[in-house]
Amino acid sequence: MIVGIGNDVVETRRILRAVERHGAPFLRRVLAPDEQARAAAISHPDRLAEFVAGRFAAKEALAKAVGCGLARLSMPHVSVSVGQAGLRVTWQEASALWAQFGPPEDAPVRIHLALTHAAGVAFAVAVVEQR
C-alpha cells in the first residue's frame, strides 16, 4: 500500500549560484557525507550544480512523501545513492525518517525514488510504500 507520494523540481542555476556564494557550508547543509565525497570528485561547476540539485530535489520529494518537511528530514542525514536496483535512500538517527521508520535496514516501508535532469532543472518523485 502506498502511504505517501512527493515530487520536487529544482533549477540547477539556483544551486550553482548557492555553491558559488556559500561553497562548502552550503554543500554540508544539503549533502550527506558520502554525497559530499562524490561531489568533491566533480570538477565541472555545471555538473556539480546538477548533482546537488538532483539530491536536493530528491530529498524535498521524500520530505513531502513522508510529510515531515525539510527541516525535520535533515538533509545531511539522508543519503541518495545509486544501488543495484536503482536509487537507494539511507538515513541516520538525526533524521525524522529514523524517528518515523527506524533504521533503514529495518524500516516498515520501502522508498521508491526517481530522479531526472533536463533543460536546467532536476526533477524527483518519491513514493513511500508500506512493506
PDB file of C-alpha atoms in Angstrom:
ATOM      1  CA  MET A   1       0.000   0.000   0.000  1.00  0.00           C
ATOM      2  CA  ILE A   2       1.283   3.484  -0.883  1.00  0.00           C
ATOM      3  CA  VAL A   3       1.470   5.744   2.164  1.00  0.00           C
ATOM      4  CA  GLY A   4       2.984   8.839   0.553  1.00  0.00           C
ATOM      5  CA  ILE A   5       3.948  10.474  -2.734  1.00  0.00           C
ATOM      6  CA  GLY A   6       6.015  13.600  -3.219  1.00  0.00           C
ATOM      7  CA  ASN A   7       7.785  15.432  -6.021  1.00  0.00           C
ATOM      8  CA  ASP A   8      10.037  18.420  -6.455  1.00  0.00           C
ATOM      9  CA  VAL A   9      11.793  20.388  -9.171  1.00  0.00           C
ATOM     10  CA  VAL A  10      14.959  22.447  -8.639  1.00  0.00           C
ATOM     11  CA  GLU A  11      16.613  24.872 -11.062  1.00  0.00           C
ATOM     12  CA  THR A  12      20.283  23.988 -11.423  1.00  0.00           C
ATOM     13  CA  ARG A  13      21.330  27.631 -11.887  1.00  0.00           C
ATOM     14  CA  ARG A  14      19.958  28.481  -8.417  1.00  0.00           C
ATOM     15  CA  ILE A  15      22.090  25.698  -6.964  1.00  0.00           C
ATOM     16  CA  LEU A  16      25.106  26.869  -8.966  1.00  0.00           C
ATOM     17  CA  ARG A  17      24.705  30.378  -7.521  1.00  0.00           C
ATOM     18  CA  ALA A  18      24.357  28.981  -3.982  1.00  0.00           C
ATOM     19  CA  VAL A  19      27.511  26.887  -4.398  1.00  0.00           C
ATOM     20  CA  GLU A  20      29.393  29.895  -5.809  1.00  0.00           C
ATOM     21  CA  ARG A  21      28.225  32.142  -2.936  1.00  0.00           C
ATOM     22  CA  HIS A  22      28.460  29.759   0.001  1.00  0.00           C
ATOM     23  CA  GLY A  23      30.691  26.889  -1.149  1.00  0.00           C
ATOM     24  CA  ALA A  24      31.335  24.035   1.264  1.00  0.00           C
ATOM     25  CA  PRO A  25      28.949  25.247   4.015  1.00  0.00           C
ATOM     26  CA  PHE A  26      26.046  25.049   1.541  1.00  0.00           C
ATOM     27  CA  LEU A  27      27.102  21.588   0.411  1.00  0.00           C
ATOM     28  CA  ARG A  28      27.294  20.411   4.040  1.00  0.00           C
ATOM     29  CA  ARG A  29      23.699  21.637   4.635  1.00  0.00           C
ATOM     30  CA  VAL A  30      22.352  19.750   1.608  1.00  0.00           C
ATOM     31  CA  LEU A  31      24.530  16.653   1.179  1.00  0.00           C
ATOM     32  CA  ALA A  32      25.265  13.663   3.406  1.00  0.00           C
ATOM     33  CA  PRO A  33      28.993  12.915   3.941  1.00  0.00           C
ATOM     34  CA  ASP A  34      29.095  10.216   1.243  1.00  0.00           C
ATOM     35  CA  GLU A  35      27.352  12.591  -1.186  1.00  0.00           C
ATOM     36  CA  GLN A  36      29.862  15.314  -0.296  1.00  0.00           C
ATOM     37  CA  ALA A  37      32.672  12.919  -1.220  1.00  0.00           C
ATOM     38  CA  ARG A  38      31.040  12.212  -4.585  1.00  0.00           C
ATOM     39  CA  ALA A  39      30.510  15.949  -5.149  1.00  0.00           C
ATOM     40  CA  ALA A  40      34.178  16.661  -4.386  1.00  0.00           C
ATOM     41  CA  ALA A  41      35.128  14.433  -7.324  1.00  0.00           C
ATOM     42  CA  ILE A  42      33.074  16.546  -9.773  1.00  0.00           C
ATOM     43  CA  SER A  43      35.302  19.216 -11.296  1.00  0.00           C
ATOM     44  CA  HIS A  44      32.898  20.967 -13.695  1.00  0.00           C
ATOM     45  CA  PRO A  45      30.697  23.575 -11.906  1.00  0.00           C
ATOM     46  CA  ASP A  46      27.614  22.894 -14.065  1.00  0.00           C
ATOM     47  CA  ARG A  47      27.831  19.151 -13.447  1.00  0.00           C
ATOM     48  CA  LEU A  48      28.280  19.768  -9.707  1.00  0.00           C
ATOM     49  CA  ALA A  49      25.189  22.009  -9.678  1.00  0.00           C
ATOM     50  CA  GLU A  50      23.231  19.299 -11.495  1.00  0.00           C
ATOM     51  CA  PHE A  51      24.329  16.651  -8.960  1.00  0.00           C
ATOM     52  CA  VAL A  52      23.457  18.843  -5.965  1.00  0.00           C
ATOM     53  CA  ALA A  53      20.146  19.966  -7.500  1.00  0.00           C
ATOM     54  CA  GLY A  54      19.214  16.328  -8.022  1.00  0.00           C
ATOM     55  CA  ARG A  55      19.944  15.407  -4.417  1.00  0.00           C
ATOM     56  CA  PHE A  56      18.072  18.488  -3.183  1.00  0.00           C
ATOM     57  CA  ALA A  57      15.017  17.641  -5.322  1.00  0.00           C
ATOM     58  CA  ALA A  58      15.114  14.008  -4.196  1.00  0.00           C
ATOM     59  CA  LYS A  59      15.210  14.940  -0.512  1.00  0.00           C
ATOM     60  CA  GLU A  60      12.444  17.528  -0.894  1.00  0.00           C
ATOM     61  CA  ALA A  61      10.271  14.959  -2.713  1.00  0.00           C
ATOM     62  CA  LEU A  62      10.953  12.471   0.071  1.00  0.00           C
ATOM     63  CA  ALA A  63      10.089  15.019   2.773  1.00  0.00           C
ATOM     64  CA  LYS A  64       6.778  15.673   1.005  1.00  0.00           C
ATOM     65  CA  ALA A  65       6.044  11.946   0.642  1.00  0.00           C
ATOM     66  CA  VAL A  66       6.718  11.359   4.332  1.00  0.00           C
ATOM     67  CA  GLY A  67       5.035  14.584   5.462  1.00  0.00           C
ATOM     68  CA  CYS A  68       7.864  15.801   7.668  1.00  0.00           C
ATOM     69  CA  GLY A  69       9.267  18.855   5.869  1.00  0.00           C
ATOM     70  CA  LEU A  70      12.911  19.516   5.003  1.00  0.00           C
ATOM     71  CA  ALA A  71      13.951  20.821   8.417  1.00  0.00           C
ATOM     72  CA  ARG A  72      12.866  17.634  10.180  1.00  0.00           C
ATOM     73  CA  LEU A  73      14.103  15.436   7.348  1.00  0.00           C
ATOM     74  CA  SER A  74      17.600  16.867   7.956  1.00  0.00           C
ATOM     75  CA  MET A  75      19.166  16.707   4.503  1.00  0.00           C
ATOM     76  CA  PRO A  76      22.747  15.986   5.638  1.00  0.00           C
ATOM     77  CA  HIS A  77      21.464  12.888   7.447  1.00  0.00           C
ATOM     78  CA  VAL A  78      19.746  11.394   4.401  1.00  0.00           C
ATOM     79  CA  SER A  79      21.746   9.920   1.544  1.00  0.00           C
ATOM     80  CA  VAL A  80      20.665   9.137  -2.001  1.00  0.00           C
ATOM     81  CA  SER A  81      22.930   6.757  -3.880  1.00  0.00           C
ATOM     82  CA  VAL A  82      22.810   4.543  -6.919  1.00  0.00           C
ATOM     83  CA  GLY A  83      22.260   0.914  -5.962  1.00  0.00           C
ATOM     84  CA  GLN A  84      21.882  -2.269  -7.978  1.00  0.00           C
ATOM     85  CA  ALA A  85      18.089  -1.826  -8.182  1.00  0.00           C
ATOM     86  CA  GLY A  86      18.075   1.934  -8.844  1.00  0.00           C
ATOM     87  CA  LEU A  87      18.282   4.802  -6.394  1.00  0.00           C
ATOM     88  CA  ARG A  88      18.694   3.881  -2.743  1.00  0.00           C
ATOM     89  CA  VAL A  89      17.839   6.061   0.248  1.00  0.00           C
ATOM     90  CA  THR A  90      19.507   5.648   3.639  1.00  0.00           C
ATOM     91  CA  TRP A  91      19.243   7.786   6.763  1.00  0.00           C
ATOM     92  CA  GLN A  92      20.784   8.353  10.164  1.00  0.00           C
ATOM     93  CA  GLU A  93      19.265   8.818  13.626  1.00  0.00           C
ATOM     94  CA  ALA A  94      19.211  12.624  13.329  1.00  0.00           C
ATOM     95  CA  SER A  95      16.644  12.410  10.527  1.00  0.00           C
ATOM     96  CA  ALA A  96      12.882  12.348  11.048  1.00  0.00           C
ATOM     97  CA  LEU A  97      12.950   9.211   8.916  1.00  0.00           C
ATOM     98  CA  TRP A  98      14.639   7.345  11.780  1.00  0.00           C
ATOM     99  CA  ALA A  99      12.017   8.540  14.261  1.00  0.00           C
ATOM    100  CA  GLN A 100       9.210   7.585  11.896  1.00  0.00           C
ATOM    101  CA  PHE A 101      10.564   4.330  10.418  1.00  0.00           C
ATOM    102  CA  GLY A 102      13.579   3.274  12.482  1.00  0.00           C
ATOM    103  CA  PRO A 103      16.875   2.291  10.870  1.00  0.00           C
ATOM    104  CA  PRO A 104      16.771   1.917   7.067  1.00  0.00           C
ATOM    105  CA  GLU A 105      17.507  -1.806   7.114  1.00  0.00           C
ATOM    106  CA  ASP A 106      14.518  -2.453   9.440  1.00  0.00           C
ATOM    107  CA  ALA A 107      12.098   0.132   8.036  1.00  0.00           C
ATOM    108  CA  PRO A 108       8.471  -0.983   7.612  1.00  0.00           C
ATOM    109  CA  VAL A 109       8.387   0.989   4.350  1.00  0.00           C
ATOM    110  CA  ARG A 110      10.064   0.786   1.010  1.00  0.00           C
ATOM    111  CA  ILE A 111      11.105   4.037  -0.660  1.00  0.00           C
ATOM    112  CA  HIS A 112      10.970   4.352  -4.436  1.00  0.00           C
ATOM    113  CA  LEU A 113      12.793   7.331  -5.890  1.00  0.00           C
ATOM    114  CA  ALA A 114      13.109   8.588  -9.461  1.00  0.00           C
ATOM    115  CA  LEU A 115      15.361  11.457 -10.445  1.00  0.00           C
ATOM    116  CA  THR A 116      15.998  13.156 -13.773  1.00  0.00           C
ATOM    117  CA  HIS A 117      17.877  16.190 -15.084  1.00  0.00           C
ATOM    118  CA  ALA A 118      16.900  18.153 -18.187  1.00  0.00           C
ATOM    119  CA  ALA A 119      16.747  21.715 -19.515  1.00  0.00           C
ATOM    120  CA  GLY A 120      18.337  23.277 -16.448  1.00  0.00           C
ATOM    121  CA  VAL A 121      16.197  21.510 -13.846  1.00  0.00           C
ATOM    122  CA  ALA A 122      16.361  18.441 -11.657  1.00  0.00           C
ATOM    123  CA  PHE A 123      13.069  16.658 -11.009  1.00  0.00           C
ATOM    124  CA  ALA A 124      12.403  13.944  -8.437  1.00  0.00           C
ATOM    125  CA  VAL A 125       9.484  11.764  -7.423  1.00  0.00           C
ATOM    126  CA  ALA A 126       9.368   9.766  -4.194  1.00  0.00           C
ATOM    127  CA  VAL A 127       6.884   7.054  -3.302  1.00  0.00           C
ATOM    128  CA  VAL A 128       6.721   5.539   0.166  1.00  0.00           C
ATOM    129  CA  GLU A 129       5.221   2.064   0.192  1.00  0.00           C
ATOM    130  CA  GLN A 130       4.278   0.064   3.268  1.00  0.00           C
ATOM    131  CA  ARG A 131       6.004  -3.343   3.250  1.00  0.00           C
TER     132      ARG A 131
END
